[in-house]
Structures are given as structure tokens and as C-alpha cells.
mmCIF file of C-alpha atoms and ligand atoms in Angstrom:
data_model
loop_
_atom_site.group_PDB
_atom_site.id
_atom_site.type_symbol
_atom_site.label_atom_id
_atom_site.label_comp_id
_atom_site.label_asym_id
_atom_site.label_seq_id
_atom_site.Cartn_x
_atom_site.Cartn_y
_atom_site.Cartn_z
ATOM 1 C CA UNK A 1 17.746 -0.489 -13.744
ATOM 2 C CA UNK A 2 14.804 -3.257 -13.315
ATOM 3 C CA UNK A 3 13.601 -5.578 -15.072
ATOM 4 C CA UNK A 4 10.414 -4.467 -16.141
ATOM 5 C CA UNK A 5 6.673 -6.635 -16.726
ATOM 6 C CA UNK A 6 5.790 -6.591 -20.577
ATOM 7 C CA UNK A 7 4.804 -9.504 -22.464
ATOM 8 C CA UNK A 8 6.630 -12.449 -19.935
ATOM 9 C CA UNK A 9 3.873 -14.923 -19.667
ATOM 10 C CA UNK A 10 0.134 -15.948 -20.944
ATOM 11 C CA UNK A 11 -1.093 -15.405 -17.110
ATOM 12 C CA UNK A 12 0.681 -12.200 -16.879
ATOM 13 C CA UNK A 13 -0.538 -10.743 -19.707
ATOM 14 C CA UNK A 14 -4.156 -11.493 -18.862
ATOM 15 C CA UNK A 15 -4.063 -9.890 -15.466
ATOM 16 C CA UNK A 16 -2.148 -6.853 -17.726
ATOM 17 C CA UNK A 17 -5.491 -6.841 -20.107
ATOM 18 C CA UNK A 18 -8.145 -6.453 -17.406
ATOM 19 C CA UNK A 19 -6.320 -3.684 -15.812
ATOM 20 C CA UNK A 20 -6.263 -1.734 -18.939
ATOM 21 C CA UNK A 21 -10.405 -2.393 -18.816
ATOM 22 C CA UNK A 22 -10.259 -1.056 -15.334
ATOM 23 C CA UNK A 23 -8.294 1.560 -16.305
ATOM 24 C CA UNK A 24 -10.657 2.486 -19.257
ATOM 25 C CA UNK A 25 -13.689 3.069 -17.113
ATOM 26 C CA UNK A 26 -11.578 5.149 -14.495
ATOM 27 C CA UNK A 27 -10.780 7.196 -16.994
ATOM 28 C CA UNK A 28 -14.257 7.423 -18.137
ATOM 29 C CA UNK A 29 -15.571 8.050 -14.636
ATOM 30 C CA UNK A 30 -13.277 10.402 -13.685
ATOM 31 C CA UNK A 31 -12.837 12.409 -17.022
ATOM 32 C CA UNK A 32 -9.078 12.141 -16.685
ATOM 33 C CA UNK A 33 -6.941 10.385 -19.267
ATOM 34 C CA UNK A 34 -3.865 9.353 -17.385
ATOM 35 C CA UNK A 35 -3.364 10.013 -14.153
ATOM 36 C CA UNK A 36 0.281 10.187 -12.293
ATOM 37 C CA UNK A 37 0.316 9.028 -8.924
ATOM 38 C CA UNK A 38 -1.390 6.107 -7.335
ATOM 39 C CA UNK A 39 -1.849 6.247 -3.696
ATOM 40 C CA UNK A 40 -3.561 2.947 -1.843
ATOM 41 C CA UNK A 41 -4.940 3.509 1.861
ATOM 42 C CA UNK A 42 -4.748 1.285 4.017
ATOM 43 C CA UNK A 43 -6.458 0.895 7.879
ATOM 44 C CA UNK A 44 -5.838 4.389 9.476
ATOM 45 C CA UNK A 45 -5.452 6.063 6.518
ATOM 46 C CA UNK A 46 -8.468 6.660 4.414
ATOM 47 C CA UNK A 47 -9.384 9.441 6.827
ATOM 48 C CA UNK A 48 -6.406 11.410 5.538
ATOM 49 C CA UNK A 49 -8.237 11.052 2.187
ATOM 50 C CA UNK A 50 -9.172 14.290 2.285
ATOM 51 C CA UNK A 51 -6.285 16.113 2.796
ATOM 52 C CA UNK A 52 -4.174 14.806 -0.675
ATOM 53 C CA UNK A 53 -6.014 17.684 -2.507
ATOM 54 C CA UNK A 54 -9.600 18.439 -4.502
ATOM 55 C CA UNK A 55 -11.613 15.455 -4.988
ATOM 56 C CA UNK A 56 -12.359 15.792 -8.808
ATOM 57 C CA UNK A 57 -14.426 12.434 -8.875
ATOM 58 C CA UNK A 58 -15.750 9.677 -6.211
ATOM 59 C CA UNK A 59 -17.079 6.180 -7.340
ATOM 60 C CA UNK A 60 -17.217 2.787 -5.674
ATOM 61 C CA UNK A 61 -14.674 0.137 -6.547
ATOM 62 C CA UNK A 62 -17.082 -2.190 -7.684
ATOM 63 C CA UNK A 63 -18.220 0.604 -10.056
ATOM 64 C CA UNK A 64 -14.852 -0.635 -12.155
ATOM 65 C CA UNK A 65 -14.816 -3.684 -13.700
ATOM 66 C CA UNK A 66 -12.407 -6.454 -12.341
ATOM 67 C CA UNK A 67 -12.913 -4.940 -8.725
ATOM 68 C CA UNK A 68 -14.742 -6.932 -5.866
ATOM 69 C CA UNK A 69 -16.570 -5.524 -3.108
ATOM 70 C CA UNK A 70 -14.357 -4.682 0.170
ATOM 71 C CA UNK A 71 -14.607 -6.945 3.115
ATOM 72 C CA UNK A 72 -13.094 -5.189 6.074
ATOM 73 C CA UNK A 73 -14.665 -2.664 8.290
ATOM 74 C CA UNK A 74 -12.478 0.739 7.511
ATOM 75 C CA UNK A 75 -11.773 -0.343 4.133
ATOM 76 C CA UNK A 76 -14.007 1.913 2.204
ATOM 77 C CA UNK A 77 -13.760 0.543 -1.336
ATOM 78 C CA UNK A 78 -13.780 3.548 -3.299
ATOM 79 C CA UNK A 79 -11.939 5.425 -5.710
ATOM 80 C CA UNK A 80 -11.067 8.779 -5.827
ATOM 81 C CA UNK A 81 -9.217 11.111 -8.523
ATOM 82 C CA UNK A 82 -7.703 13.763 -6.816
ATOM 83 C CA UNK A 83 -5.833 17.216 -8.381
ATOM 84 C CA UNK A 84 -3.005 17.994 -5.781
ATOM 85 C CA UNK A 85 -2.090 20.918 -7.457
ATOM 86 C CA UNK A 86 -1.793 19.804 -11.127
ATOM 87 C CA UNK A 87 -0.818 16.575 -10.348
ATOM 88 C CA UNK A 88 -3.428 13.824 -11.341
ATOM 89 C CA UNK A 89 -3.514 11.341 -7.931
ATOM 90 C CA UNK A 90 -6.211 7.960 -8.181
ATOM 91 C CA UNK A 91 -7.140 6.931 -4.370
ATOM 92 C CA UNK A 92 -7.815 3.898 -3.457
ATOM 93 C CA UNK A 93 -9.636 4.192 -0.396
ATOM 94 C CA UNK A 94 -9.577 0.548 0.774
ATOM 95 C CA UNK A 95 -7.975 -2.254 -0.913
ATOM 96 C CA UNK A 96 -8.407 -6.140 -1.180
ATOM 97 C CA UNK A 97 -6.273 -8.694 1.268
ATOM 98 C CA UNK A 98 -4.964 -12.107 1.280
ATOM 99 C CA UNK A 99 -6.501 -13.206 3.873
ATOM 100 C CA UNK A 100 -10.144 -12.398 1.876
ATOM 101 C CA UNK A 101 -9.495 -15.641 0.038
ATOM 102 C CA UNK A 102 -9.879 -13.599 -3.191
ATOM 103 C CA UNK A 103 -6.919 -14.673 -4.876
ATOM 104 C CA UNK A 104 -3.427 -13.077 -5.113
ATOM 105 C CA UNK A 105 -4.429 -11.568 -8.370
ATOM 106 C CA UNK A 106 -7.331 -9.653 -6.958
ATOM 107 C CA UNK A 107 -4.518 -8.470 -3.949
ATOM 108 C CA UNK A 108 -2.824 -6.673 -7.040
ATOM 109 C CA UNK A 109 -5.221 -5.905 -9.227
ATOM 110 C CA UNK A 110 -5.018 -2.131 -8.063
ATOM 111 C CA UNK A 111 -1.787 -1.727 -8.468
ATOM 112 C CA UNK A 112 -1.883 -3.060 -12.224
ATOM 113 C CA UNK A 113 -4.832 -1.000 -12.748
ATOM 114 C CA UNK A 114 -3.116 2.523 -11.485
ATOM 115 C CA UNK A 115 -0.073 1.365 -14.005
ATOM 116 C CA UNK A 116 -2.502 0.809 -16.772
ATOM 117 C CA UNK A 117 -4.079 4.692 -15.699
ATOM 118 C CA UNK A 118 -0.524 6.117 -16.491
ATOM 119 C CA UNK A 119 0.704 6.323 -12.761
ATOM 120 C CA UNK A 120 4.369 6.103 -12.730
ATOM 121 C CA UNK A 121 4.649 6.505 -8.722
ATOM 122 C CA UNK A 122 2.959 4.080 -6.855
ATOM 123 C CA UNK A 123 2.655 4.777 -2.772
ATOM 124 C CA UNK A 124 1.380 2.193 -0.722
ATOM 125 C CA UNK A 125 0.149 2.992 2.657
ATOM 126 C CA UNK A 126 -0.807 0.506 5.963
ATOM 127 C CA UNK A 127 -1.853 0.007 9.206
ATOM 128 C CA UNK A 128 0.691 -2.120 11.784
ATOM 129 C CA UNK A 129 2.090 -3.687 14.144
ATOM 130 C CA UNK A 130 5.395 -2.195 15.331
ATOM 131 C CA UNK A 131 8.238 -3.685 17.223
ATOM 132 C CA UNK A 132 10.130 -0.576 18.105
ATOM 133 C CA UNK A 133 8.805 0.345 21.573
ATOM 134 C CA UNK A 134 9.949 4.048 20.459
ATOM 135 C CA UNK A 135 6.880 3.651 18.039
ATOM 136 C CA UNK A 136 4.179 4.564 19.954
ATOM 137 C CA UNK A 137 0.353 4.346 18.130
ATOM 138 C CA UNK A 138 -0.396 6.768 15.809
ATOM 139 C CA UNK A 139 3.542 6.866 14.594
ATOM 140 C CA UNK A 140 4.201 6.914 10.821
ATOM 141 C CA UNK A 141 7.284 5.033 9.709
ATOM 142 C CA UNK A 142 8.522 5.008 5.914
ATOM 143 C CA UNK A 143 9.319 1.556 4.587
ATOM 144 C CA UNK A 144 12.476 0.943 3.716
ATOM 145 C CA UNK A 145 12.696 -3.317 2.670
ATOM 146 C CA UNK A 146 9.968 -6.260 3.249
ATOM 147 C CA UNK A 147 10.074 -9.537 3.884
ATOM 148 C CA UNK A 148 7.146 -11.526 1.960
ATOM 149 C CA UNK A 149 6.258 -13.887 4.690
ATOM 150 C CA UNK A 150 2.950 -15.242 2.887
ATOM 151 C CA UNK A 151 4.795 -17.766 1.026
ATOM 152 C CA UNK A 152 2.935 -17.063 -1.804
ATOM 153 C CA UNK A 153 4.067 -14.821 -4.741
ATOM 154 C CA UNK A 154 2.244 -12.230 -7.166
ATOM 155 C CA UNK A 155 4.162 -12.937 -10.203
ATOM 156 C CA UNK A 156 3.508 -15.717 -12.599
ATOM 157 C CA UNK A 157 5.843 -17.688 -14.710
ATOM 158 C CA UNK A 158 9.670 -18.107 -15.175
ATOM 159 C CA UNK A 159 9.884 -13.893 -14.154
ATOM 160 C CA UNK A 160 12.732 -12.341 -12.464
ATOM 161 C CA UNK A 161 12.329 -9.283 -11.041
ATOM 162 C CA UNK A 162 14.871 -7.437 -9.282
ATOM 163 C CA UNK A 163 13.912 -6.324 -5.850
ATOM 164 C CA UNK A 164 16.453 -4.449 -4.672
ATOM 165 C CA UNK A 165 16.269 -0.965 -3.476
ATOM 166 C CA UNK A 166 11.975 -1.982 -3.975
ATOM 167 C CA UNK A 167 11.083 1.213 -1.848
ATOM 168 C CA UNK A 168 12.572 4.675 -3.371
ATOM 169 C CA UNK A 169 15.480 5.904 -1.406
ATOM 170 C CA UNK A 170 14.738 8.949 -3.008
ATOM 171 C CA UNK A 171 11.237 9.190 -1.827
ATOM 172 C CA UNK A 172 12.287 7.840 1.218
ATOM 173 C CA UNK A 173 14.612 10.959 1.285
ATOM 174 C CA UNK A 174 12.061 13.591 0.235
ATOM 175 C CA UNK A 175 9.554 12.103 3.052
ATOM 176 C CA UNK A 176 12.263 12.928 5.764
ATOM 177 C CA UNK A 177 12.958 16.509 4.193
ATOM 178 C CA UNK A 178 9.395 17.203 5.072
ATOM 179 C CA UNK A 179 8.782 15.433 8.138
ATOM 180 C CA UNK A 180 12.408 15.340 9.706
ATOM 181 C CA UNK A 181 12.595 12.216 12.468
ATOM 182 C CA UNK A 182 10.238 10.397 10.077
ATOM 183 C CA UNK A 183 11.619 6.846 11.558
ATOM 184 C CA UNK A 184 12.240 3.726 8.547
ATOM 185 C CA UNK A 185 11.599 0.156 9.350
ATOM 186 C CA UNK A 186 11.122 -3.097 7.601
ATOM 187 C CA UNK A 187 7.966 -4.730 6.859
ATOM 188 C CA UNK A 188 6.694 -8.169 7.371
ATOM 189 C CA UNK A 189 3.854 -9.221 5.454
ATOM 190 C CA UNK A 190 1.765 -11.879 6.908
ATOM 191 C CA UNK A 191 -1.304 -13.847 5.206
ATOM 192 C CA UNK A 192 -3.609 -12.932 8.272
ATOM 193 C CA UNK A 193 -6.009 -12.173 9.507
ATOM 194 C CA UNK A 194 -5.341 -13.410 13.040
ATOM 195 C CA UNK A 195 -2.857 -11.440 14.701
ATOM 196 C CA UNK A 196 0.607 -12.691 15.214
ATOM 197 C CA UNK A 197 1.675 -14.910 18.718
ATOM 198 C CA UNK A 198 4.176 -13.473 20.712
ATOM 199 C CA UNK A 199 6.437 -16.342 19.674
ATOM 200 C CA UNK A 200 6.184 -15.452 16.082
ATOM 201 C CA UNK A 201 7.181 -11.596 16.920
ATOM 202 C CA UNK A 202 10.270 -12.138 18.802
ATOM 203 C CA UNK A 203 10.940 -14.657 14.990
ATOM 204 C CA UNK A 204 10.257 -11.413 13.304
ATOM 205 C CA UNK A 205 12.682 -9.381 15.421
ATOM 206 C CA UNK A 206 15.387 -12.436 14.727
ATOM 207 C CA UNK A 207 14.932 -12.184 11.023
ATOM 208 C CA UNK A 208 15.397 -8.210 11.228
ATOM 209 C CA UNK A 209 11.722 -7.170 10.594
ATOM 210 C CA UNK A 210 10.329 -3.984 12.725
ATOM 211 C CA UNK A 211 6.879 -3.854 11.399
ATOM 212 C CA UNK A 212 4.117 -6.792 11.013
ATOM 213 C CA UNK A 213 1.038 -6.376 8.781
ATOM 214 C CA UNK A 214 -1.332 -8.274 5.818
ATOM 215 C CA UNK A 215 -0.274 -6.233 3.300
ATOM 216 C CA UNK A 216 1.762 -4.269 1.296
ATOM 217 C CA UNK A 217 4.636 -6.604 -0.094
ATOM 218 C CA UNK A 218 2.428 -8.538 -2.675
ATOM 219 C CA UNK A 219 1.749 -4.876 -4.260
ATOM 220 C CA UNK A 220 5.078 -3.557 -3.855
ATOM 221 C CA UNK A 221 6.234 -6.247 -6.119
ATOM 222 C CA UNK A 222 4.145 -6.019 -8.778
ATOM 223 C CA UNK A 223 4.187 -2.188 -8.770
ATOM 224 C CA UNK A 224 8.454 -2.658 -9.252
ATOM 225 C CA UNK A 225 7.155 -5.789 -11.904
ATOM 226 C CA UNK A 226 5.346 -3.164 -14.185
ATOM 227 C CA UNK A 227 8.603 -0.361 -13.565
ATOM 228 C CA UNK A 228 7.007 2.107 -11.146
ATOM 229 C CA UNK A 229 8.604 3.390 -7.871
ATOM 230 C CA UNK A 230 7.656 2.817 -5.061
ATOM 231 C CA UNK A 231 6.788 4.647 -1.449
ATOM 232 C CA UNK A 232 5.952 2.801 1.513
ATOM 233 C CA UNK A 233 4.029 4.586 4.430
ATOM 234 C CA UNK A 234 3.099 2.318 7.667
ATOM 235 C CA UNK A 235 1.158 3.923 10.157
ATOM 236 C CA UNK A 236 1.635 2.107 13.626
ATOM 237 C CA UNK A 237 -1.722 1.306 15.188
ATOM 238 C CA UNK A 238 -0.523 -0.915 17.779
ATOM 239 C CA UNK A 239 2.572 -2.615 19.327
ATOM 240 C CA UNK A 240 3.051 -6.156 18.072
ATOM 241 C CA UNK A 241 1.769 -8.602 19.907
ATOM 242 C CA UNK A 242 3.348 -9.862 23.593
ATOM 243 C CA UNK A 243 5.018 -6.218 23.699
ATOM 244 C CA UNK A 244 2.257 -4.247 25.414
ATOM 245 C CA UNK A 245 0.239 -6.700 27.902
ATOM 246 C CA UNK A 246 -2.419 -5.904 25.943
ATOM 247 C CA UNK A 247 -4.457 -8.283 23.415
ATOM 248 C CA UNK A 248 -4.756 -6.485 19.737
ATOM 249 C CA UNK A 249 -8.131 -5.664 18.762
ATOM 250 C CA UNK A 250 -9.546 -4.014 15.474
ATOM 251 C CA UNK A 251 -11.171 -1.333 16.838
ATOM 252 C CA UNK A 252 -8.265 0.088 18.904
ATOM 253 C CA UNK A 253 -6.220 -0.047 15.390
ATOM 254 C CA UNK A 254 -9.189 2.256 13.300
ATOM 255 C CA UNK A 255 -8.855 4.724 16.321
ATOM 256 C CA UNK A 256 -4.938 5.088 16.203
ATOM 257 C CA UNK A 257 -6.010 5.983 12.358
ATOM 258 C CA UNK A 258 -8.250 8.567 12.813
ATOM 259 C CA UNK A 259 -6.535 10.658 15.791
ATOM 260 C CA UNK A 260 -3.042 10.269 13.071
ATOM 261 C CA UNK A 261 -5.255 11.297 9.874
ATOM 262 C CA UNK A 262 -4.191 15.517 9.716
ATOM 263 C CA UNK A 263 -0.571 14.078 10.336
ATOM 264 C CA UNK A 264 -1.092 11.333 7.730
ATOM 265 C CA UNK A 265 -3.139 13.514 5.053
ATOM 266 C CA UNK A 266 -0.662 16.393 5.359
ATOM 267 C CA UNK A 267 2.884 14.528 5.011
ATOM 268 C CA UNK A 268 1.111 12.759 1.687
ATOM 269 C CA UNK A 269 -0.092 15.704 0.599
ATOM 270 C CA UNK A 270 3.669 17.383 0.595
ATOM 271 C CA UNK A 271 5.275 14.353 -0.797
ATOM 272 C CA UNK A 272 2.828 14.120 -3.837
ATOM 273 C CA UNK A 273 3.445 17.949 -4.820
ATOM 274 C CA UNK A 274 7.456 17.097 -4.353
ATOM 275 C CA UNK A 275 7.382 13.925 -6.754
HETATM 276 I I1 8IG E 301 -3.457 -2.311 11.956
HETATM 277 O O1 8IG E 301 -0.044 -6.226 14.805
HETATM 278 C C1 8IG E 301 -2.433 -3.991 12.176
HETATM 279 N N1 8IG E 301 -2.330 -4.839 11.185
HETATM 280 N N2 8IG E 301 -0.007 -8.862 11.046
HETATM 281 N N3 8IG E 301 -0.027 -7.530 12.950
HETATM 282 C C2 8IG E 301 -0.416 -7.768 11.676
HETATM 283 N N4 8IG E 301 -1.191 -6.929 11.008
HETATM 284 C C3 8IG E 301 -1.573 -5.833 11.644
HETATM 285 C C4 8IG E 301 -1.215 -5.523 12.946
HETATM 286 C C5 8IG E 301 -0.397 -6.424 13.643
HETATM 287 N N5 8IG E 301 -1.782 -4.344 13.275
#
């Protein structure tokens, strides 16, 4: 199917190493060997925390070694292990950015963490800008391609990952068996943190994207780089810029998140038990 990360490069297998120290603690904190699913929230969505299942253990990110603090008001930087119904799902409420000035590695050092836990599923979850004007804030829309726009890349050395079909038509599929509608777009990752211009969405609607956010892709890749699949959830906060009349500001995006969370908490609630 893929080609899949295992021993490819010096760099690679470092990042690989630290991860599986993460990963030891986690399961240390959380009493749980190996979990299954890996779910990251993203603005908007760590309200819907709550609603994946019963919280078996709670501990700050920084708690685990190899994880920074959060920077980002509504990026709570914690972790959570959650039983939804048998299955074993690690939370991370909050995540780290680009745009931090962190490092790409520390952008995907979740995701190589949750693989090192034993998560085979990875879902990825954002807050965006959307350039459908059916997509009103609040709206959910799957993921179904990306276009890395950071000009930077996650992987290291000579590595060749295949990216195609990156975001699970079949989780794609059971997401619209439970929430029928459920609208698919494609997502533009940006470095950020400023906002786009209104020049730079109408480039994004010529090069066929629908949705505009700082994150997202980077993970995506190296979730498919160490052979897991792959869900993509946007939640639109807010109309890309020059569509509205209205300047973007944070706030307005972390309320669109909160009035969506139910919605948001339920649908990834039913998709977990499905996988
Ligand atoms: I929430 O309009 C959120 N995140 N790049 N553009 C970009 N990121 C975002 C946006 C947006 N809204």
C-alpha cells in the first residue's frame, strides 16, 4: 500500500526514539499499555473533549518528556486517555504549531508519539478558514486532500512517501454514514500565524483549496510516514479572509468552537466506536 517509516535515516530514527520515551511515560501515567486511536484537537475542538468517552487519566503535556509547553490561548496542552467503549483513545488537547518557532519536529512529535503508544488510527482535528460561502461558522467539513503550503517538510532524508489517498476514504465514508451532508474540502496549510490577505485566498481558490489553516498537513504526513490512517476533521470558525467584510479575529474563532462542541464531541465519539 504505502511506504512505511522504519529505519530510513539517522534523523528519522532519532525523532522515532524519543517518541517511544514519550510513549513510555504515557503509558505509565495512564496505566494503559497501547492505546488504539489518537485523536489531536485543534482550536474549537477541545471542548468536545468530553464527549469521546470516560476520561481514564488527565496529565499536562509537559508532564511527558519531549513535549513543550503550549503557546496559544485554547490550546490546552494536555493529554487525556479516554475508554470509548473498549477502545483505548490518547487526546491531545492542544497541539504545537509552526508558527511557534519550535521546530517542525516538535509540530510532529505527537503524532510519532501516539504511533509509538500503539495507535494505528490517527484523526487530526482543526479550526479554519473556509472558502465555501455554504460553510457557515460552526460547520464541520471532513478532509479529503491538502496542499502543504509551508514550504517546509516533516520528513528527513532521501524518503518517499506516498501521499495519495493521505485521508481515509473509508473513514471519510463512515463519517458521512453518521452525519449524512457532512461536506469534504481540501486543506491548505499555511506557516501562520497572521491570517491570510484576500489576495492570497482568491490564490487558494485558483489552486483548488476550500479550507485555510496552520496546521494539520505536517502531521498528516508523518502519521501516513509511520503507516497509520488517517481522518481529517476541520471545523469552520470563520470565512476566509476578504469573503465576509469582516477582519478575522481569535476570539470570534474560540467562540464558533464552543457553540459547535456537542456537534463536534458527538460525531467523534460515533466514528471512534465505528473504527
Ligand atoms: I480558526 O482563516 C482559523 N485558523 N490560515 N486562516 C488560517 N488559519 C486559520 C483561519 C484562517 N481560521
Amino acid at each position: 500500500m504505502t511506504s512505511i517509516d522504519t529505519s530510513v535515516n539517522p534523523k528519522t530514527d532519532a525523532l522515532n526514539a524519543k517518541a517511544r520515551e514519550s510513549a513510555a511515560t504515557i503509558a505509565q501515567l495512564t496505566g494503559i499499555p497501547k492505546h488504539d486511536v489518537a485523536v489531536v484537537l485543534g482550536s474549537g475542538w477541545v471542548p468536545a473533549a468530553d464527549l469521546i468517552g470516560t476520561t481514564i487519566a488527565e496529565f499536562d503535556s509537559t508532564d511527558v518528556p519531549h513535549f513543550s509547553a503550549p503557546g496559544v490561548a485554547g490550546h490546552a496542552g494536555k493529554i487525556r486517555s479516554v475508554d470509548a467503549d473498549g477502545t483505548k483513545v490518547l487526546v491531545f488537547l492542544g497541539r504545537t504549531h509552526l508558527y511557534e518557532g519550535k521546530g517542525i519536529d516538535a509540530v510532529t512529535h505527537a503524532v510519532r508519539t501516539a504511533a509509538a503508544t500503539g495507535c494505528s488510527t490517527m484523526i487530526l482535528t482543526n479550526g479554519c478558514g473556509g472558502l465555501d460561502p455554504a460553510w457557515s461558522p460552526g460547520t464541520p467539513v471532513l478532509i479529503k486532500d491538502h496542499i502543504n503550503f509551508t514550504g517546509q517538510s516533516p520528513l528527513h532524508g532521501a524518503h518517499f512517501v506516498d501521499l495519495t489517498d493521505l485521508y481515509s476514504p473509508t473513514l471519510r465514508r463512515m463519517c458521512q454514514e453518521i452525519k449524512p451532508g457532512l461536506d469534504q474540502g481540501v486543506y491548505v496549510q499555511f506557516q501562520g500565524p497572521m491570517y491570510e490577505t484576500p489576495a492570497e485566498i482568491t490564490m487558494v481558490r485558483n489552486m483548488g483549496g476550500t479550507l485555510v489553516g496552520m496546521s494539520t498537513a505536517l502531521e498528516a504526513i508523518v502519521a501516513r510516514s509511520l503507516g497509520m490512517q488517517i481522518l481529517g476533521l476541520s471545523l469552520v470558525t470563520n470565512a476566509a479572509a476578504g469573503m465576509s467584510g469582516e477582519p478575522l479575529n481569535h476570539e470570534e474563532v474560540l467562540q464558533a468552537g464552543k457553540d459547535a462542541a456537542t456537534k463536534m464531541g458527538e460525531l467523534l465519539g460515533k466514528v471512534i466506536r465505528k473504527i
